[in-house]
């Protein structure tokens, strides 16, 4: 049984969405995905046709792709971030909000912002903003997050499950399907071993307070060719712009 009884009652009869920055993140919630069968959005396509593998994985799990599914190459997303293309991220926010409304989504689950990868953090910004937009039109959406690189969820609102038997076997098959293993999967394996992949957790998302976020360097410059990415220089201006966009939008989501 992939999900314990208290958790199952949360998803029963609800329409769910999963939003992730990169292909492979869905593996961290494979059991939940089989239970909730969400509409899945993936911002980037990843290397080596990873997005095609993601499509196969979610289809086998009973989920389905959303309208944003490998929209950007990793390089294109990185470039939009470096150039602070705020209109691009405003458009993504609006598109997600419209999709949540058009598909009558009740619950959204997405990447946590952990200060590790700017795409992860911007994914969280976009989802929070899209949920806020959609909630102006209908009953507020429940907004959940799950850990990628950081430690497992410890807050009281966390929902946990441990995969057993067939559910665990299916998750292993899905993990093995990727030619290029997801960084998050390999990190968890390295730190805690394969058995840690059985554990899945998520919790109610906390509002993103930009003023309380510590500054981080996501990447360092190399040989004067690859520019550094810093929270205060790149992510913070875009996050603030997206929040102002939501504050100034008069219910255009429909």
CSV table of C-alpha atoms in Angstrom, one decimal:
chain,number,residue,atom,x,y,z
A,1,UNK,CA,0.0,0.0,0.0
A,2,UNK,CA,1.8,3.1,-1.2
A,3,UNK,CA,0.3,5.7,1.2
A,4,UNK,CA,-0.8,5.4,4.8
A,5,UNK,CA,-4.4,5.9,5.7
A,6,UNK,CA,-4.2,9.4,7.1
A,7,UNK,CA,-2.3,10.6,4.0
A,8,UNK,CA,-4.7,8.9,1.6
A,9,UNK,CA,-7.7,10.7,3.1
A,10,UNK,CA,-6.1,14.0,2.1
A,11,UNK,CA,-5.8,13.2,-1.6
A,12,UNK,CA,-9.0,11.2,-1.9
A,13,UNK,CA,-11.4,12.9,-4.3
A,14,UNK,CA,-9.0,15.9,-4.7
A,15,UNK,CA,-7.5,17.0,-8.0
A,16,UNK,CA,-3.8,17.5,-7.6
A,17,UNK,CA,-0.9,19.0,-9.5
A,18,UNK,CA,2.9,18.5,-9.2
A,19,UNK,CA,5.3,21.2,-10.3
A,20,UNK,CA,9.0,20.6,-10.5
A,21,UNK,CA,12.0,22.4,-11.9
A,22,UNK,CA,13.8,19.4,-13.5
A,23,UNK,CA,13.0,15.9,-14.8
A,24,UNK,CA,13.6,13.3,-12.1
A,25,UNK,CA,12.3,15.3,-9.2
A,26,UNK,CA,9.0,13.3,-9.5
A,27,UNK,CA,10.9,10.2,-8.4
A,28,UNK,CA,11.2,11.6,-4.9
A,29,UNK,CA,7.4,11.4,-4.7
A,30,UNK,CA,6.8,8.3,-6.8
A,31,UNK,CA,4.5,6.6,-4.4
A,32,UNK,CA,2.5,9.7,-3.8
A,33,UNK,CA,2.3,10.2,-7.5
A,34,UNK,CA,0.7,6.8,-7.9
A,35,UNK,CA,-1.8,7.6,-5.2
A,36,UNK,CA,-2.7,11.2,-6.2
A,37,UNK,CA,-2.3,10.9,-10.0
A,38,UNK,CA,-1.4,14.5,-10.4
A,39,UNK,CA,-1.2,16.8,-13.4
A,40,UNK,CA,2.6,17.2,-13.8
A,41,UNK,CA,4.4,20.4,-14.8
A,42,UNK,CA,8.2,20.3,-15.5
A,43,UNK,CA,10.0,23.6,-16.2
A,44,UNK,CA,13.1,22.3,-17.9
A,45,UNK,CA,13.9,19.4,-20.2
A,46,UNK,CA,17.1,18.2,-18.6
A,47,UNK,CA,20.0,16.4,-20.4
A,48,UNK,CA,19.8,13.3,-22.7
A,49,UNK,CA,16.1,13.5,-23.4
A,50,UNK,CA,15.3,13.1,-19.7
A,51,UNK,CA,11.9,14.8,-20.2
A,52,UNK,CA,10.9,11.8,-22.4
A,53,UNK,CA,11.8,9.5,-19.6
A,54,UNK,CA,9.8,11.6,-17.2
A,55,UNK,CA,6.8,11.4,-19.5
A,56,UNK,CA,7.0,7.6,-19.5
A,57,UNK,CA,7.5,7.5,-15.7
A,58,UNK,CA,4.5,9.6,-14.9
A,59,UNK,CA,2.3,7.9,-17.4
A,60,UNK,CA,3.0,4.5,-15.8
A,61,UNK,CA,2.2,6.0,-12.4
A,62,UNK,CA,-1.2,7.1,-13.6
A,63,UNK,CA,-0.3,10.9,-13.8
A,64,UNK,CA,-0.4,13.1,-16.9
A,65,UNK,CA,1.7,15.9,-18.3
A,66,UNK,CA,0.6,19.5,-18.0
A,67,UNK,CA,1.0,22.3,-20.6
A,68,UNK,CA,4.4,23.3,-19.2
A,69,UNK,CA,6.4,20.1,-19.7
A,70,UNK,CA,10.1,20.6,-20.5
A,71,UNK,CA,9.4,24.1,-21.7
A,72,UNK,CA,13.1,25.3,-21.4
A,73,UNK,CA,16.4,23.7,-21.9
A,74,UNK,CA,18.6,24.1,-18.9
A,75,UNK,CA,20.7,26.6,-20.7
A,76,UNK,CA,17.7,28.7,-21.8
A,77,UNK,CA,16.3,28.8,-18.3
A,78,UNK,CA,19.7,29.8,-17.0
A,79,UNK,CA,19.9,32.6,-19.5
A,80,UNK,CA,16.5,33.9,-18.7
A,81,UNK,CA,17.6,34.0,-15.0
A,82,UNK,CA,20.8,35.8,-15.8
A,83,UNK,CA,19.1,38.3,-18.0
A,84,UNK,CA,16.3,38.8,-15.4
A,85,UNK,CA,13.6,38.3,-18.0
A,86,UNK,CA,10.8,39.2,-15.7
A,87,UNK,CA,8.1,39.0,-18.4
A,88,UNK,CA,9.0,35.4,-19.0
A,89,UNK,CA,8.5,34.5,-15.4
A,90,UNK,CA,5.3,36.6,-15.1
A,91,UNK,CA,3.9,34.6,-18.1
A,92,UNK,CA,4.8,31.3,-16.4
A,93,UNK,CA,3.1,32.4,-13.3
A,94,UNK,CA,-0.1,33.3,-15.1
A,95,UNK,CA,0.0,30.1,-17.2
A,96,UNK,CA,0.3,27.9,-14.1
A,97,UNK,CA,-2.6,29.8,-12.4
A,98,UNK,CA,-4.8,29.3,-15.4
A,99,UNK,CA,-4.0,25.6,-15.6
A,100,UNK,CA,-4.8,25.2,-11.9
A,101,UNK,CA,-8.2,26.8,-12.5
A,102,UNK,CA,-9.0,25.1,-15.8
A,103,UNK,CA,-8.3,21.7,-14.3
A,104,UNK,CA,-10.0,22.5,-11.0
A,105,UNK,CA,-6.9,21.7,-9.0
A,106,UNK,CA,-7.4,21.5,-5.3
A,107,UNK,CA,-3.8,20.7,-4.1
A,108,UNK,CA,-0.5,21.7,-5.5
A,109,UNK,CA,2.8,20.0,-4.6
A,110,UNK,CA,6.2,21.5,-5.7
A,111,UNK,CA,9.9,21.8,-5.1
A,112,UNK,CA,11.1,23.3,-1.9
A,113,UNK,CA,13.4,26.4,-2.0
A,114,UNK,CA,16.6,25.2,-0.3
A,115,UNK,CA,19.2,27.7,-1.6
A,116,UNK,CA,20.9,24.9,-3.6
A,117,UNK,CA,19.7,25.4,-7.2
A,118,UNK,CA,18.2,28.7,-8.5
A,119,UNK,CA,15.7,26.7,-10.7
A,120,UNK,CA,14.4,24.9,-7.6
A,121,UNK,CA,14.0,28.2,-5.8
A,122,UNK,CA,12.3,29.9,-8.7
A,123,UNK,CA,10.0,27.0,-9.1
A,124,UNK,CA,8.8,27.6,-5.6
A,125,UNK,CA,8.4,31.3,-6.2
A,126,UNK,CA,6.3,30.6,-9.3
A,127,UNK,CA,4.1,28.0,-7.6
A,128,UNK,CA,3.4,30.2,-4.6
A,129,UNK,CA,2.5,33.1,-6.9
A,130,UNK,CA,0.3,30.9,-9.2
A,131,UNK,CA,-1.5,29.5,-6.2
A,132,UNK,CA,-2.2,33.0,-4.9
A,133,UNK,CA,-3.5,34.1,-8.3
A,134,UNK,CA,-5.8,31.0,-8.7
A,135,UNK,CA,-7.0,31.4,-5.1
A,136,UNK,CA,-8.5,34.8,-5.9
A,137,UNK,CA,-11.0,33.1,-8.2
A,138,UNK,CA,-11.9,29.9,-6.3
A,139,UNK,CA,-11.4,28.3,-3.0
A,140,UNK,CA,-7.8,28.7,-1.9
A,141,UNK,CA,-5.5,25.9,-3.1
A,142,UNK,CA,-3.6,23.8,-0.6
A,143,UNK,CA,0.1,24.3,-1.4
A,144,UNK,CA,2.7,21.6,-0.4
A,145,UNK,CA,6.4,21.4,-0.7
A,146,UNK,CA,8.9,18.4,-0.7
A,147,UNK,CA,12.6,18.3,0.0
A,148,UNK,CA,15.1,17.9,-2.8
A,149,UNK,CA,18.6,18.2,-1.4
A,150,UNK,CA,18.0,19.2,2.2
A,151,UNK,CA,17.2,17.1,5.2
A,152,UNK,CA,13.9,15.2,5.5
A,153,UNK,CA,10.8,17.1,6.7
A,154,UNK,CA,10.6,17.4,10.4
A,155,UNK,CA,7.8,19.9,10.9
A,156,UNK,CA,4.6,18.7,12.5
A,157,UNK,CA,2.6,19.3,9.3
A,158,UNK,CA,4.8,16.8,7.4
A,159,UNK,CA,3.2,13.8,5.7
A,160,UNK,CA,5.4,10.8,5.5
A,161,UNK,CA,5.2,7.4,3.9
A,162,UNK,CA,7.5,4.4,3.4
A,163,UNK,CA,7.2,2.4,0.2
A,164,UNK,CA,7.0,-1.3,0.6
A,165,UNK,CA,6.7,-4.4,-1.7
A,166,UNK,CA,5.3,-3.6,-5.2
A,167,UNK,CA,5.3,0.2,-4.7
A,168,UNK,CA,9.0,0.1,-3.9
A,169,UNK,CA,9.8,-2.2,-6.9
A,170,UNK,CA,8.0,0.1,-9.2
A,171,UNK,CA,9.9,3.1,-7.9
A,172,UNK,CA,13.2,1.3,-8.5
A,173,UNK,CA,12.2,0.5,-12.1
A,174,UNK,CA,11.4,4.2,-12.6
A,175,UNK,CA,14.7,5.4,-11.1
A,176,UNK,CA,16.6,2.9,-13.3
A,177,UNK,CA,14.8,4.2,-16.4
A,178,UNK,CA,16.9,7.4,-16.5
A,179,UNK,CA,20.1,7.3,-18.5
A,180,UNK,CA,21.4,10.3,-16.5
A,181,UNK,CA,20.4,9.8,-12.8
A,182,UNK,CA,18.8,12.8,-11.2
A,183,UNK,CA,21.2,14.8,-9.0
A,184,UNK,CA,18.7,14.7,-6.1
A,185,UNK,CA,18.4,10.9,-6.3
A,186,UNK,CA,22.2,10.4,-6.4
A,187,UNK,CA,22.7,12.8,-3.5
A,188,UNK,CA,20.2,11.0,-1.3
A,189,UNK,CA,21.8,7.6,-2.2
A,190,UNK,CA,25.3,8.9,-1.4
A,191,UNK,CA,24.3,10.5,1.9
A,192,UNK,CA,21.9,7.9,3.2
A,193,UNK,CA,21.9,4.8,1.0
A,194,UNK,CA,19.3,3.2,-1.3
A,195,UNK,CA,16.9,2.5,1.6
A,196,UNK,CA,16.4,6.2,2.1
A,197,UNK,CA,14.7,6.3,-1.3
A,198,UNK,CA,11.8,4.4,0.2
A,199,UNK,CA,11.0,7.4,2.4
A,200,UNK,CA,8.8,10.1,0.9
A,201,UNK,CA,7.6,13.3,2.7
A,202,UNK,CA,5.9,16.6,2.0
A,203,UNK,CA,4.4,19.4,4.1
A,204,UNK,CA,2.4,22.5,3.8
A,205,UNK,CA,4.5,25.2,2.1
A,206,UNK,CA,5.6,28.2,4.1
A,207,UNK,CA,5.2,31.6,2.5
A,208,UNK,CA,8.3,32.9,0.8
A,209,UNK,CA,9.5,35.9,2.8
A,210,UNK,CA,12.2,37.5,0.6
A,211,UNK,CA,13.5,39.7,3.4
A,212,UNK,CA,14.4,36.7,5.5
A,213,UNK,CA,16.2,34.7,2.9
A,214,UNK,CA,19.9,34.5,3.4
A,215,UNK,CA,22.1,35.3,0.4
A,216,UNK,CA,23.8,32.4,-1.3
A,217,UNK,CA,26.1,31.8,-4.3
A,218,UNK,CA,24.5,29.0,-6.4
A,219,UNK,CA,27.4,28.8,-8.7
A,220,UNK,CA,30.9,30.4,-9.0
A,221,UNK,CA,32.3,31.9,-12.2
A,222,UNK,CA,34.6,29.6,-14.2
A,223,UNK,CA,37.4,30.9,-16.5
A,224,UNK,CA,35.6,34.1,-17.0
A,225,UNK,CA,33.1,32.4,-19.3
A,226,UNK,CA,30.4,31.0,-17.1
A,227,UNK,CA,29.0,33.7,-14.9
A,228,UNK,CA,28.2,33.2,-11.2
A,229,UNK,CA,24.6,33.0,-10.1
A,230,UNK,CA,23.8,34.7,-6.8
A,231,UNK,CA,20.5,34.9,-4.9
A,232,UNK,CA,20.7,38.6,-4.3
A,233,UNK,CA,21.6,39.5,-7.9
A,234,UNK,CA,19.5,37.1,-9.9
A,235,UNK,CA,16.8,35.2,-8.0
A,236,UNK,CA,15.8,38.0,-5.6
A,237,UNK,CA,14.9,40.6,-8.3
A,238,UNK,CA,12.9,38.0,-10.2
A,239,UNK,CA,11.1,36.8,-7.1
A,240,UNK,CA,10.2,40.3,-6.1
A,241,UNK,CA,9.0,41.1,-9.6
A,242,UNK,CA,6.8,38.0,-9.6
A,243,UNK,CA,5.3,38.9,-6.3
A,244,UNK,CA,4.6,42.4,-7.5
A,245,UNK,CA,3.0,41.0,-10.6
A,246,UNK,CA,0.6,39.0,-8.5
A,247,UNK,CA,-0.1,42.0,-6.3
A,248,UNK,CA,-1.0,44.1,-9.4
A,249,UNK,CA,-2.9,41.4,-11.3
A,250,UNK,CA,-6.7,42.0,-11.1
A,251,UNK,CA,-7.9,38.4,-11.4
A,252,UNK,CA,-6.8,37.7,-15.0
A,253,UNK,CA,-6.6,34.0,-14.3
A,254,UNK,CA,-9.5,32.3,-15.8
